[in-house]
Coordinates of C-alpha atoms in Angstrom, one line a residue:
Chain A
M206 CA 287.3 255.5 34.7
D207 CA 289.9 253.0 35.7
N208 CA 290.7 250.7 32.8
K209 CA 292.7 248.1 34.7
K210 CA 292.2 244.5 33.7
I211 CA 291.2 241.8 36.2
K212 CA 293.9 239.1 36.0
A213 CA 291.6 236.0 36.2
L214 CA 287.8 236.0 36.1
T215 CA 285.9 234.0 38.6
Q216 CA 283.0 231.9 37.4
P217 CA 280.3 234.5 38.2
M218 CA 282.4 237.3 36.5
Y219 CA 282.8 235.1 33.4
Y220 CA 279.2 234.3 33.0
I221 CA 278.0 237.9 33.7
L222 CA 280.3 239.2 31.0
L223 CA 279.2 236.5 28.6
S224 CA 275.5 237.3 29.2
L225 CA 276.1 241.0 28.5
K226 CA 277.0 240.3 24.9
E227 CA 273.4 241.3 24.6
E228 CA 271.7 244.2 26.5
R229 CA 270.2 242.8 29.6
H230 CA 269.0 244.0 33.0
G231 CA 269.9 242.5 36.4
Y232 CA 267.2 239.8 36.8
E233 CA 267.6 238.8 33.2
I234 CA 271.3 238.3 33.6
M235 CA 270.6 235.9 36.5
Q236 CA 268.0 234.0 34.5
Y237 CA 270.2 233.8 31.4
V238 CA 273.2 232.4 33.4
D239 CA 270.9 229.8 35.1
W240 CA 269.5 228.8 31.6
L241 CA 272.9 228.8 29.9
T242 CA 274.5 226.5 32.5
D243 CA 271.5 224.3 33.0
G244 CA 271.2 225.5 36.6
R245 CA 274.9 224.6 37.3
V246 CA 275.9 228.2 38.0
K247 CA 273.8 230.5 40.2
V248 CA 274.5 234.2 40.5
G249 CA 272.7 235.7 43.5
P250 CA 271.6 239.4 43.4
G251 CA 274.2 240.5 46.0
T252 CA 277.0 239.0 43.9
L253 CA 275.5 240.2 40.6
Y254 CA 275.0 243.9 41.6
S255 CA 278.4 244.0 43.3
L256 CA 280.1 242.8 40.1
L257 CA 278.0 245.0 37.8
S258 CA 279.2 248.1 39.9
R259 CA 282.7 246.9 39.6
F260 CA 282.6 246.2 35.9
E261 CA 281.0 249.6 35.2
E262 CA 283.7 251.3 37.2
D263 CA 286.4 249.4 35.4
G264 CA 285.0 250.2 32.0
Y265 CA 284.0 246.6 31.1
I266 CA 280.4 247.3 30.7
K267 CA 278.1 250.3 30.2
M268 CA 274.6 251.1 31.3
V269 CA 272.5 251.6 28.2
S270 CA 269.2 252.5 29.7
D271 CA 267.5 253.1 33.1
D272 CA 263.7 252.7 32.9
D273 CA 261.3 251.8 35.8
N274 CA 264.0 251.0 38.3
K275 CA 265.6 248.6 35.8
K276 CA 269.1 249.4 34.5
T277 CA 270.2 247.6 31.3
Y278 CA 273.8 246.9 30.6
L279 CA 275.9 245.9 27.6
I280 CA 279.5 244.8 27.4
R281 CA 282.1 247.3 26.1
E282 CA 285.2 246.7 24.0
L283 CA 287.5 246.4 27.1
G284 CA 285.1 243.9 28.6
S285 CA 285.0 241.9 25.3
E286 CA 288.9 241.8 25.3
V287 CA 289.0 240.5 28.8
L288 CA 286.4 237.9 28.0
D289 CA 288.2 236.8 24.9
E290 CA 291.5 236.5 26.8
E291 CA 289.7 234.4 29.4
I292 CA 288.2 232.1 26.8
I293 CA 291.6 231.6 25.3
R294 CA 293.0 230.8 28.7
L295 CA 290.2 228.3 29.3
E296 CA 290.7 226.7 25.8
L297 CA 294.4 226.3 26.7
L298 CA 293.4 224.6 30.0
L299 CA 291.1 222.3 28.1
K300 CA 293.7 221.5 25.5
D301 CA 296.2 220.6 28.2
A302 CA 293.7 218.5 29.9
N303 CA 292.9 216.6 26.7
A304 CA 296.6 216.1 26.0
V305 CA 297.1 214.5 29.4
K306 CA 293.9 212.4 29.0
G307 CA 295.1 211.3 25.5
G308 CA 298.3 210.0 27.1
N309 CA 301.3 212.2 26.3
E310 CA 303.7 210.9 28.9
D311 CA 305.9 209.2 26.3
E312 CA 306.1 212.4 24.3
F313 CA 307.2 214.2 27.5
Q314 CA 309.8 211.7 28.3
N315 CA 311.2 211.7 24.8
R316 CA 311.1 215.4 24.3
K317 CA 314.9 215.8 24.1
Chain B
M8 CA 253.3 246.1 73.3
N9 CA 253.6 245.7 69.6
F10 CA 257.3 246.5 69.4
K11 CA 260.4 245.8 71.4
I12 CA 263.8 247.5 71.6
E13 CA 267.0 245.6 72.1
N14 CA 270.6 246.7 72.6
N15 CA 272.7 244.6 70.2
Y16 CA 275.5 245.1 67.7
I17 CA 275.6 244.4 63.9
H18 CA 278.8 244.6 62.0
I19 CA 280.6 243.3 58.9
T20 CA 282.5 240.9 61.3
N21 CA 279.5 239.3 62.9
Y22 CA 276.4 239.4 60.7
P23 CA 275.9 235.6 60.3
T24 CA 275.6 235.4 64.1
I25 CA 272.9 238.1 64.0
E26 CA 271.0 236.1 61.3
K27 CA 270.7 233.2 63.8
H28 CA 269.6 235.7 66.5
F29 CA 266.9 237.1 64.2
E30 CA 265.7 233.5 63.4
E31 CA 265.5 232.8 67.1
L32 CA 263.4 235.9 67.8
A33 CA 261.1 235.3 64.8
S34 CA 260.3 231.9 66.3
K35 CA 259.2 233.8 69.4
G36 CA 257.1 236.3 67.5
W37 CA 259.5 239.2 66.9
L38 CA 260.5 240.4 63.5
I39 CA 263.3 242.9 63.1
N40 CA 261.9 246.2 61.8
R41 CA 264.6 248.8 62.2
I42 CA 268.2 249.1 63.3
I43 CA 269.5 252.5 64.5
A44 CA 273.2 253.2 64.5
S45 CA 274.1 249.5 64.4
N46 CA 273.2 249.2 68.0
I47 CA 269.5 249.8 68.7
F48 CA 267.3 247.0 67.3
I49 CA 263.6 247.6 67.0
Y50 CA 261.3 244.6 66.5
K51 CA 257.7 244.4 65.6
K52 CA 255.3 241.8 66.9
I53 CA 254.3 239.0 64.5
K54 CA 252.9 235.5 64.8
P55 CA 255.8 233.2 65.8
E56 CA 257.2 231.8 62.6
A57 CA 260.2 229.7 61.4
L58 CA 262.1 232.1 59.2
D59 CA 265.5 232.1 57.5
F60 CA 267.4 235.4 57.5
S61 CA 270.0 236.6 55.0
I62 CA 272.2 239.6 55.8
S63 CA 274.1 240.8 52.8
P64 CA 276.6 243.6 52.4
Y65 CA 275.5 245.9 49.7
E66 CA 275.6 249.7 48.9
I67 CA 279.2 250.6 49.3
E68 CA 279.1 254.3 50.0
T69 CA 282.3 256.1 49.2
E70 CA 283.3 259.7 49.7
Y71 CA 281.8 260.6 46.3
T72 CA 279.1 258.1 45.6
R73 CA 276.1 256.6 47.1
K74 CA 273.4 254.3 45.7
T75 CA 270.3 256.1 44.5
K76 CA 266.8 255.2 45.7
S77 CA 266.0 253.6 42.3
E78 CA 269.2 251.5 42.5
L79 CA 268.2 250.3 46.0
A80 CA 264.7 249.7 44.8
E81 CA 266.0 247.6 41.9
F82 CA 268.1 245.5 44.2
Q83 CA 265.3 245.0 46.6
S84 CA 262.9 244.0 43.7
V85 CA 265.4 241.4 42.3
C86 CA 265.9 239.9 45.8
E87 CA 262.1 239.6 46.2
S88 CA 261.9 238.0 42.7
V89 CA 264.3 235.2 43.9
G90 CA 262.3 234.6 47.0
W91 CA 263.4 237.0 49.8
N92 CA 261.4 239.6 51.7
Y93 CA 263.0 242.9 52.7
A94 CA 263.2 243.6 56.4
T95 CA 265.5 246.5 57.0
K96 CA 269.1 247.6 56.6
S97 CA 271.9 248.9 58.8
F98 CA 274.3 251.1 56.8
N99 CA 275.9 248.7 54.3
L100 CA 274.2 245.5 55.5
H101 CA 270.8 244.6 54.0
I102 CA 268.5 242.2 55.9
Y103 CA 266.1 239.8 54.1
Y104 CA 264.0 236.9 55.3
K105 CA 261.9 234.1 54.0
E106 CA 259.9 231.2 55.3
K107 CA 262.1 228.4 56.5
G108 CA 262.3 225.7 53.8
S109 CA 260.9 227.8 51.0
E110 CA 263.0 228.0 47.8
A111 CA 265.1 231.0 47.3
L112 CA 268.4 231.7 45.6
D113 CA 271.1 232.9 48.0
I114 CA 271.7 236.6 47.8
Q115 CA 275.4 236.1 47.9
T116 CA 276.6 233.1 45.9
D117 CA 280.3 233.9 45.6
E118 CA 282.3 234.1 48.8
E119 CA 285.3 235.7 47.2
E120 CA 283.1 238.5 45.9
E121 CA 281.4 238.8 49.3
F122 CA 284.7 239.1 51.0
R123 CA 285.8 241.7 48.5
I124 CA 282.8 243.8 49.4
I125 CA 283.4 243.3 53.1
E126 CA 287.1 244.2 52.7
T127 CA 286.2 247.4 50.8
I128 CA 283.8 248.4 53.6
G129 CA 286.2 247.4 56.3
K130 CA 289.1 249.4 54.8
R131 CA 286.9 252.5 54.6
Y132 CA 285.9 252.1 58.2
L133 CA 289.6 251.8 59.1
R134 CA 290.5 255.0 57.2
G135 CA 287.9 256.9 59.2
L136 CA 289.1 255.4 62.4
Y137 CA 292.8 256.3 61.8
I138 CA 291.7 259.9 61.5
Q139 CA 289.3 259.8 64.4
I140 CA 291.6 258.2 67.0
P141 CA 294.3 260.9 67.0
L142 CA 291.6 263.5 67.0
F143 CA 289.9 262.0 70.0
L144 CA 293.2 261.6 71.8
F145 CA 293.9 265.2 71.3
L146 CA 290.4 266.2 72.4
C147 CA 290.6 263.9 75.5
W148 CA 294.0 265.5 76.5
S149 CA 292.6 269.0 75.9
I150 CA 289.4 268.4 77.9
M151 CA 291.2 266.6 80.8
R152 CA 293.7 269.4 81.0
Q153 CA 290.9 272.0 81.1
L154 CA 289.0 270.0 83.7
L155 CA 291.9 269.3 86.0
T156 CA 293.7 272.6 85.9
G157 CA 291.6 275.4 84.5
V158 CA 289.0 277.7 86.1
D159 CA 286.7 277.2 83.1
G160 CA 286.9 273.5 83.5
M161 CA 285.1 273.8 86.8
K162 CA 282.5 276.4 85.6
D163 CA 281.6 274.7 82.4
S164 CA 279.6 271.5 82.3
L165 CA 280.8 270.7 78.9
P166 CA 284.3 269.5 79.8
Q167 CA 282.8 267.7 82.8
L168 CA 280.4 265.7 80.6
L169 CA 282.9 265.3 77.8
S170 CA 285.6 264.0 80.2
V171 CA 283.4 260.9 80.6
L172 CA 282.1 260.7 77.0
M173 CA 285.4 261.2 75.2
P174 CA 287.4 258.3 76.9
I175 CA 284.5 255.9 76.3
T176 CA 284.3 256.9 72.7
L177 CA 288.0 256.6 72.3
L178 CA 287.9 253.1 73.8
M179 CA 285.2 252.1 71.4
L180 CA 287.2 253.4 68.4
V181 CA 290.3 251.5 69.5
I182 CA 288.4 248.2 70.0
E183 CA 286.7 248.7 66.6
T184 CA 290.0 249.3 64.8
F185 CA 291.6 246.2 66.4
N186 CA 288.6 244.0 65.6
I187 CA 288.4 245.0 62.0
N188 CA 292.1 244.6 61.4
R189 CA 292.1 241.2 62.9
F190 CA 289.0 240.1 61.0
L191 CA 290.4 241.3 57.6
K192 CA 293.9 239.8 58.1
K193 CA 292.5 236.4 59.1
N194 CA 290.1 236.3 56.2
R195 CA 292.5 237.5 53.6
N196 CA 294.6 234.4 54.5
N197 CA 291.5 232.3 54.4
M198 CA 290.6 233.5 50.9
E199 CA 294.1 232.8 49.7
I200 CA 294.0 229.2 50.9
G201 CA 290.5 228.6 49.7
E202 CA 288.9 228.6 53.2
S203 CA 285.6 230.2 54.1
I204 CA 285.1 233.6 55.7
E205 CA 285.4 233.3 59.5
Y206 CA 283.0 235.6 61.3
S207 CA 283.1 236.6 64.9
K208 CA 280.8 234.7 67.3
S209 CA 281.4 237.3 70.0
N210 CA 278.5 238.9 71.8
F211 CA 280.4 242.2 71.6
Y212 CA 279.4 243.1 75.1
I213 CA 282.1 245.8 75.3
N214 CA 280.8 247.5 72.1
R215 CA 277.2 247.3 73.3
V216 CA 278.0 248.7 76.7
T217 CA 280.1 251.5 75.3
F218 CA 277.5 252.4 72.7
T219 CA 274.8 252.5 75.3
A220 CA 276.9 254.6 77.7
T221 CA 277.7 257.0 74.8
Y222 CA 274.0 257.4 73.9
I223 CA 273.1 258.2 77.5
L224 CA 275.9 260.7 77.9
L225 CA 275.0 262.3 74.5
F226 CA 271.4 262.6 75.7
I227 CA 272.6 264.2 79.0
F228 CA 274.9 266.5 76.9
I229 CA 272.0 267.6 74.7
L230 CA 269.7 268.2 77.8
Y231 CA 272.5 270.3 79.3
M232 CA 272.9 272.3 76.2
L233 CA 269.1 273.0 76.0
Y234 CA 269.0 273.8 79.7
G235 CA 271.9 276.2 79.3
I236 CA 270.4 277.9 76.3
I237 CA 266.7 278.1 77.4
F238 CA 266.9 278.5 81.2
L239 CA 270.3 280.0 81.8
K240 CA 270.0 282.1 78.6
N241 CA 273.6 281.3 77.9
T242 CA 273.8 282.6 74.4
F243 CA 277.4 281.5 74.2
L244 CA 276.3 277.9 74.2
L245 CA 273.9 278.6 71.4
I246 CA 276.6 280.3 69.4
A247 CA 279.0 277.4 70.1
M248 CA 276.5 275.1 68.4
I249 CA 276.7 277.1 65.2
P250 CA 279.9 275.6 63.7
I251 CA 278.9 272.0 64.3
S252 CA 275.3 272.6 63.1
I253 CA 276.4 274.2 59.9
T254 CA 279.0 271.5 59.2
L255 CA 276.5 268.8 59.8
I256 CA 273.9 270.5 57.6
I257 CA 276.4 270.9 54.7
G258 CA 277.6 267.4 55.1
V259 CA 274.1 265.9 55.1
L260 CA 273.2 268.0 52.0
Y261 CA 276.3 266.8 50.2
R262 CA 275.4 263.2 51.1
I263 CA 271.8 263.3 50.0
I264 CA 272.1 265.6 47.0
I265 CA 275.6 265.3 45.4
K266 CA 276.6 261.7 46.2
P267 CA 273.7 259.9 44.5
S268 CA 273.5 262.4 41.6
K269 CA 274.5 261.6 38.0
M270 CA 277.4 264.0 38.0
T271 CA 280.8 262.6 36.8
T272 CA 283.2 261.4 39.4
K273 CA 285.5 264.3 38.6
S274 CA 282.7 266.8 39.4
K275 CA 281.8 264.9 42.5
K276 CA 285.4 265.1 43.8
K277 CA 285.4 268.9 43.2
S278 CA 282.1 269.1 45.1
F279 CA 283.6 267.1 47.9
V280 CA 286.5 269.5 48.2
A281 CA 284.1 272.5 48.0
T282 CA 282.0 270.9 50.8
L283 CA 285.0 270.6 53.0
V284 CA 286.1 274.2 52.4
L285 CA 282.5 275.6 52.9
S286 CA 281.9 273.7 56.0
T287 CA 285.1 275.2 57.5
I288 CA 284.8 278.8 56.2
I289 CA 281.1 279.4 56.7
P290 CA 281.0 278.6 60.5
I291 CA 284.1 280.7 61.0
I292 CA 282.6 283.7 59.2
L293 CA 279.2 283.3 61.0
F294 CA 280.9 282.9 64.4
G295 CA 283.0 286.0 63.7
F296 CA 279.9 288.0 62.6
V297 CA 278.1 287.1 65.7
F298 CA 280.9 288.2 68.0
I299 CA 281.7 291.4 66.0
N300 CA 278.1 292.4 66.3
G301 CA 277.9 291.6 69.9
L302 CA 275.1 289.1 69.4
N303 CA 276.7 286.9 72.0
R304 CA 275.6 289.4 74.7
L305 CA 272.9 288.2 77.0
N306 CA 271.1 291.4 77.4
D307 CA 269.3 293.5 74.9
G308 CA 269.8 296.8 76.6
D309 CA 273.1 298.4 77.7
I310 CA 272.6 297.5 81.4
P311 CA 271.2 294.1 82.2
N312 CA 269.1 293.5 85.3
I313 CA 271.5 292.4 87.9
E314 CA 269.1 292.4 90.8
G315 CA 269.7 289.3 92.9
Y316 CA 273.1 288.8 91.5
K317 CA 276.2 289.2 93.7
V318 CA 278.2 291.4 91.4
L319 CA 279.7 294.9 91.3
S320 CA 279.3 297.7 88.8
V321 CA 281.4 300.8 88.1
N322 CA 278.6 302.9 89.7
D323 CA 279.1 301.2 93.1
F324 CA 282.3 303.2 93.5
Q325 CA 281.0 306.5 92.2
N326 CA 279.4 309.3 94.2
S327 CA 277.2 310.2 91.2
T328 CA 275.8 307.9 88.6
V329 CA 277.8 307.5 85.4
A330 CA 276.9 306.0 82.0
E331 CA 277.5 302.3 82.1
D332 CA 277.5 299.2 79.9
G333 CA 277.2 295.8 81.3
D334 CA 277.5 292.2 80.1
L335 CA 276.0 289.4 82.3
R336 CA 276.9 285.8 81.5
I337 CA 275.4 282.9 83.4
Q338 CA 276.9 279.4 83.6
A339 CA 276.1 276.3 85.6
S340 CA 278.0 273.1 86.0
I341 CA 277.9 269.9 88.0
L342 CA 280.7 271.2 90.2
L343 CA 279.5 274.8 90.4
P344 CA 275.7 274.8 90.3
T345 CA 275.6 278.6 90.4
S346 CA 278.1 280.6 88.5
Y347 CA 277.9 283.9 86.7
R348 CA 280.1 286.8 85.5
Y349 CA 279.3 290.5 85.2
Y350 CA 281.5 292.9 83.3
S351 CA 280.6 296.5 83.8
H352 CA 282.4 299.4 82.1
S353 CA 282.0 303.1 81.5
N354 CA 283.3 305.0 78.6
Q355 CA 282.5 308.2 80.5
I356 CA 285.1 307.6 83.2
Y357 CA 287.1 304.9 81.5
E358 CA 286.7 302.4 84.3
R359 CA 285.6 298.8 84.5
T360 CA 284.8 296.1 87.0
N361 CA 284.7 292.4 86.4
T362 CA 283.0 290.1 89.0
E363 CA 283.0 286.3 88.7
Y364 CA 280.7 284.6 91.3
S365 CA 280.6 280.9 91.9
K366 CA 278.8 278.7 94.5
A367 CA 280.4 275.3 94.6
L368 CA 278.8 272.0 95.4
T369 CA 281.1 271.6 98.4
E370 CA 283.5 273.7 100.4
D371 CA 286.4 271.6 99.2
L372 CA 285.5 272.4 95.6
A373 CA 285.4 276.1 96.4
K374 CA 288.9 275.8 97.8
I375 CA 290.1 274.1 94.6
L376 CA 288.5 276.9 92.6
V377 CA 290.4 279.5 94.6
K378 CA 293.7 277.6 94.0
R379 CA 293.0 277.6 90.3
Y380 CA 292.4 281.4 90.2
V381 CA 295.8 281.8 92.0
K382 CA 297.4 279.5 89.5
L383 CA 295.9 281.5 86.7
A384 CA 297.5 284.6 88.1
E385 CA 300.9 282.9 88.2
I386 CA 300.5 281.7 84.6
Q387 CA 299.8 285.3 83.6
I388 CA 303.0 286.4 85.3
N389 CA 305.0 283.6 83.5
R390 CA 303.8 285.0 80.2
D391 CA 306.0 288.0 80.8
R392 CA 309.1 285.8 80.7
K393 CA 310.0 286.4 77.0
E394 CA 309.7 290.2 77.5
L395 CA 311.9 290.1 80.6
E396 CA 314.6 288.2 78.6
I397 CA 314.6 291.1 76.1
Y398 CA 314.8 293.7 78.8
F399 CA 317.8 292.0 80.4
E400 CA 319.5 291.5 77.1
E401 CA 319.0 295.1 76.0
D402 CA 319.2 296.6 79.4
I403 CA 315.8 298.2 79.3
Y404 CA 313.7 299.1 82.4
N405 CA 310.0 298.8 81.6
E406 CA 308.3 301.2 84.0
F407 CA 304.9 299.5 83.6
L408 CA 305.8 295.8 83.5
L409 CA 308.3 295.9 86.3
G410 CA 307.5 299.1 88.2
E411 CA 303.7 299.4 88.3
K412 CA 302.8 295.7 87.8
A413 CA 305.4 294.2 90.0
G414 CA 306.9 296.8 92.3
M415 CA 310.4 296.1 90.9
S416 CA 312.6 299.2 91.1
L417 CA 315.5 299.9 88.8
E418 CA 317.8 299.1 91.7
D419 CA 316.2 295.7 92.1
L420 CA 316.8 295.0 88.4
N421 CA 320.4 296.3 88.4
S422 CA 321.2 294.0 91.3
L423 CA 320.5 291.0 88.9
K424 CA 322.6 292.2 85.9
D425 CA 325.6 290.2 86.8
Q426 CA 323.7 287.0 86.7
D427 CA 323.1 284.8 83.7
I428 CA 320.1 286.2 81.8
K429 CA 317.9 283.0 82.3
D430 CA 318.7 283.0 86.1
A431 CA 318.0 286.7 86.3
V432 CA 314.6 286.2 84.6
E433 CA 313.7 283.3 86.9
T434 CA 314.6 285.4 89.9
T435 CA 312.6 288.3 88.6
I436 CA 309.6 286.1 87.9
G437 CA 309.8 284.7 91.4
R438 CA 310.0 288.1 93.0
I439 CA 307.0 289.4 90.9
K440 CA 305.0 286.4 92.0
E441 CA 305.9 287.0 95.6
R442 CA 305.0 290.6 95.5
A443 CA 301.9 290.3 93.3
I444 CA 300.2 287.2 94.7
T445 CA 299.7 287.7 98.4
K446 CA 297.4 286.3 101.0
D447 CA 295.2 288.6 103.1
G448 CA 297.2 287.8 106.2
G449 CA 296.0 290.9 108.1
G450 CA 292.4 289.8 108.0
L451 CA 291.3 292.9 106.1
W452 CA 288.5 291.0 104.5
N453 CA 287.6 288.6 107.3
A454 CA 287.0 285.9 104.7
D455 CA 287.7 282.2 104.8
E456 CA 290.3 282.8 102.1
A457 CA 291.4 286.0 100.4
Y458 CA 294.3 286.5 97.9
F459 CA 295.4 289.7 96.1
L460 CA 296.4 288.7 92.6
N461 CA 298.5 291.6 91.5
Y462 CA 300.9 294.1 93.0
N463 CA 298.5 297.0 93.0
K464 CA 295.8 294.9 94.7
T465 CA 293.2 295.7 92.0
E466 CA 292.5 292.0 91.5
I467 CA 291.3 289.7 94.3
I468 CA 289.9 286.3 94.9
L469 CA 287.7 285.7 98.0
R470 CA 286.1 282.7 99.5
Q471 CA 283.3 282.6 102.0
G472 CA 282.2 279.0 102.7
K473 CA 281.2 277.5 99.3
E474 CA 281.0 281.0 97.7
V475 CA 283.9 282.3 95.6
F476 CA 284.3 285.8 94.3
Y477 CA 286.8 287.0 91.8
I478 CA 286.9 290.7 91.4
D479 CA 289.0 292.8 89.1
A480 CA 288.5 296.6 88.9
T481 CA 290.3 299.6 87.4
E482 CA 292.4 301.4 90.0
K483 CA 290.5 300.0 93.0
D484 CA 292.8 299.0 95.8
F485 CA 291.1 296.1 97.5
S486 CA 293.2 296.5 100.6
D487 CA 291.7 300.0 101.1
P488 CA 289.2 299.8 104.0
E489 CA 286.7 302.1 102.2
I490 CA 286.7 299.9 99.1
I491 CA 286.4 296.8 101.2
K492 CA 283.3 298.3 102.9
V493 CA 281.6 299.1 99.6
V494 CA 282.3 295.6 98.2
K495 CA 281.3 293.7 101.3
H496 CA 278.0 295.6 101.4
K497 CA 277.2 295.1 97.8
L498 CA 278.1 291.4 97.7
G499 CA 276.5 290.6 101.0
L500 CA 279.7 289.6 102.8
N501 CA 280.2 289.8 106.5

């Protein structure tokens, strides 16, 4: 198993890992992401299954059951770490955006 | 007719173009039903409909893994849940359709991920191509050399057919390599700068034509093999199929059993290596077993029925019949439609004869065949070069090589001692050739062409019109009028 970390998650990657905080199968992941984002983010089956294969290979998720042609997945520790790092990154992005919106130009000019 | 067949080409570089093509055909009442080898498209008749098609890369097959049936079924079921109907697939490209205007979630919703899949597939194709191209180059060179210079190249249809098939296949491989590299490079740049994937809009005429030509030639090749095995009873052809058949069977078994299994990757890698080793060793062992046990022989008995064949046997030169074994091998090729060889030997009197008969398509081809036999005799003489060097260096006179085989006396050899060894060897080789390979200038045989191929004249090549005879017999001087009489009578020569 190759435990390398993906440097930055794309939107579908982020939402798939988020949805696998609970055990879910493929179609359920797609429905959950659609519901969570109010239809803003759509993950098609081709994109979904490609990412699920990749995450499983990289050790981010594991298959927990395989019944009736439905595989169920759950996030693993490594996947949770990657997700947490991404959330921190996004929070920092948001913090910086709010600082700019709040008007921090004077603070920048007077930083010395 | 409820189906139609089309020559087209689907590839990771052009599948959106093919989607449009399918839509066009669906509007005319044809739905894609099956794709064979990326090239043969089979459609089934439907009511003309306005359909949308989506071709999606999926199922990346590696050296060790392959999607199971249940994984493919799950993917198909999810695609159907979001509004698509499964049509067919071509290797890693899955084809879905829906009614135009009906709601359905796109199968691929992230272009970066789509390109990542395409890139992985493309790089795998390229790895295979980088191995195949040098291999095919070597095969092309080998076949052309055999075809243009060897005796076997004229007698055997295989090099004649392959001489057309191989260059076409090689061209296809080179074009494919170039196309994939260009596509991947362009789109890697596009992904970096946030642009969309750019696909080829080409009709791929070259690929389609070369694919079609390859299939036709392969079909002819298979027909020839069957003709050779069944009608000419050429068991050698049958045996030649053993290695490739076994390798294919082992490879297919690995692909359908090991690859999709739940074994760990480490175990699958070991199985992959074991497969490679077995598919090399087993054919070699079987091949060897067949030859050691003489299973390649045409005839069941010790003496085959040679009636009607223009060949000699050891008994033709005996006053009383001796125990004899014989091996008859029949070949046929485009250039030499009739060709066979009979090897007769007797352990009772320790003699043998070897007759190779060929009837060429034209007299010019027969003349070329004679030249090749002569050339072969010269090559045999050249093989003695290394031994001659040793003899000159160590001052040895080999009675057999130089005396019996070439009529070079000790005095002849001593006269060359003062020369540089390499020059002396070249001079000796030249003399051996002059003395060994001689034309029947005296009209002993009264043939259109006749050459003695060794000093003792126990090897001869004859041509009468389109017919060519190569004869090699133990201690039979083919310049002896008595021997000539026996041979002419037996072979039906004037």
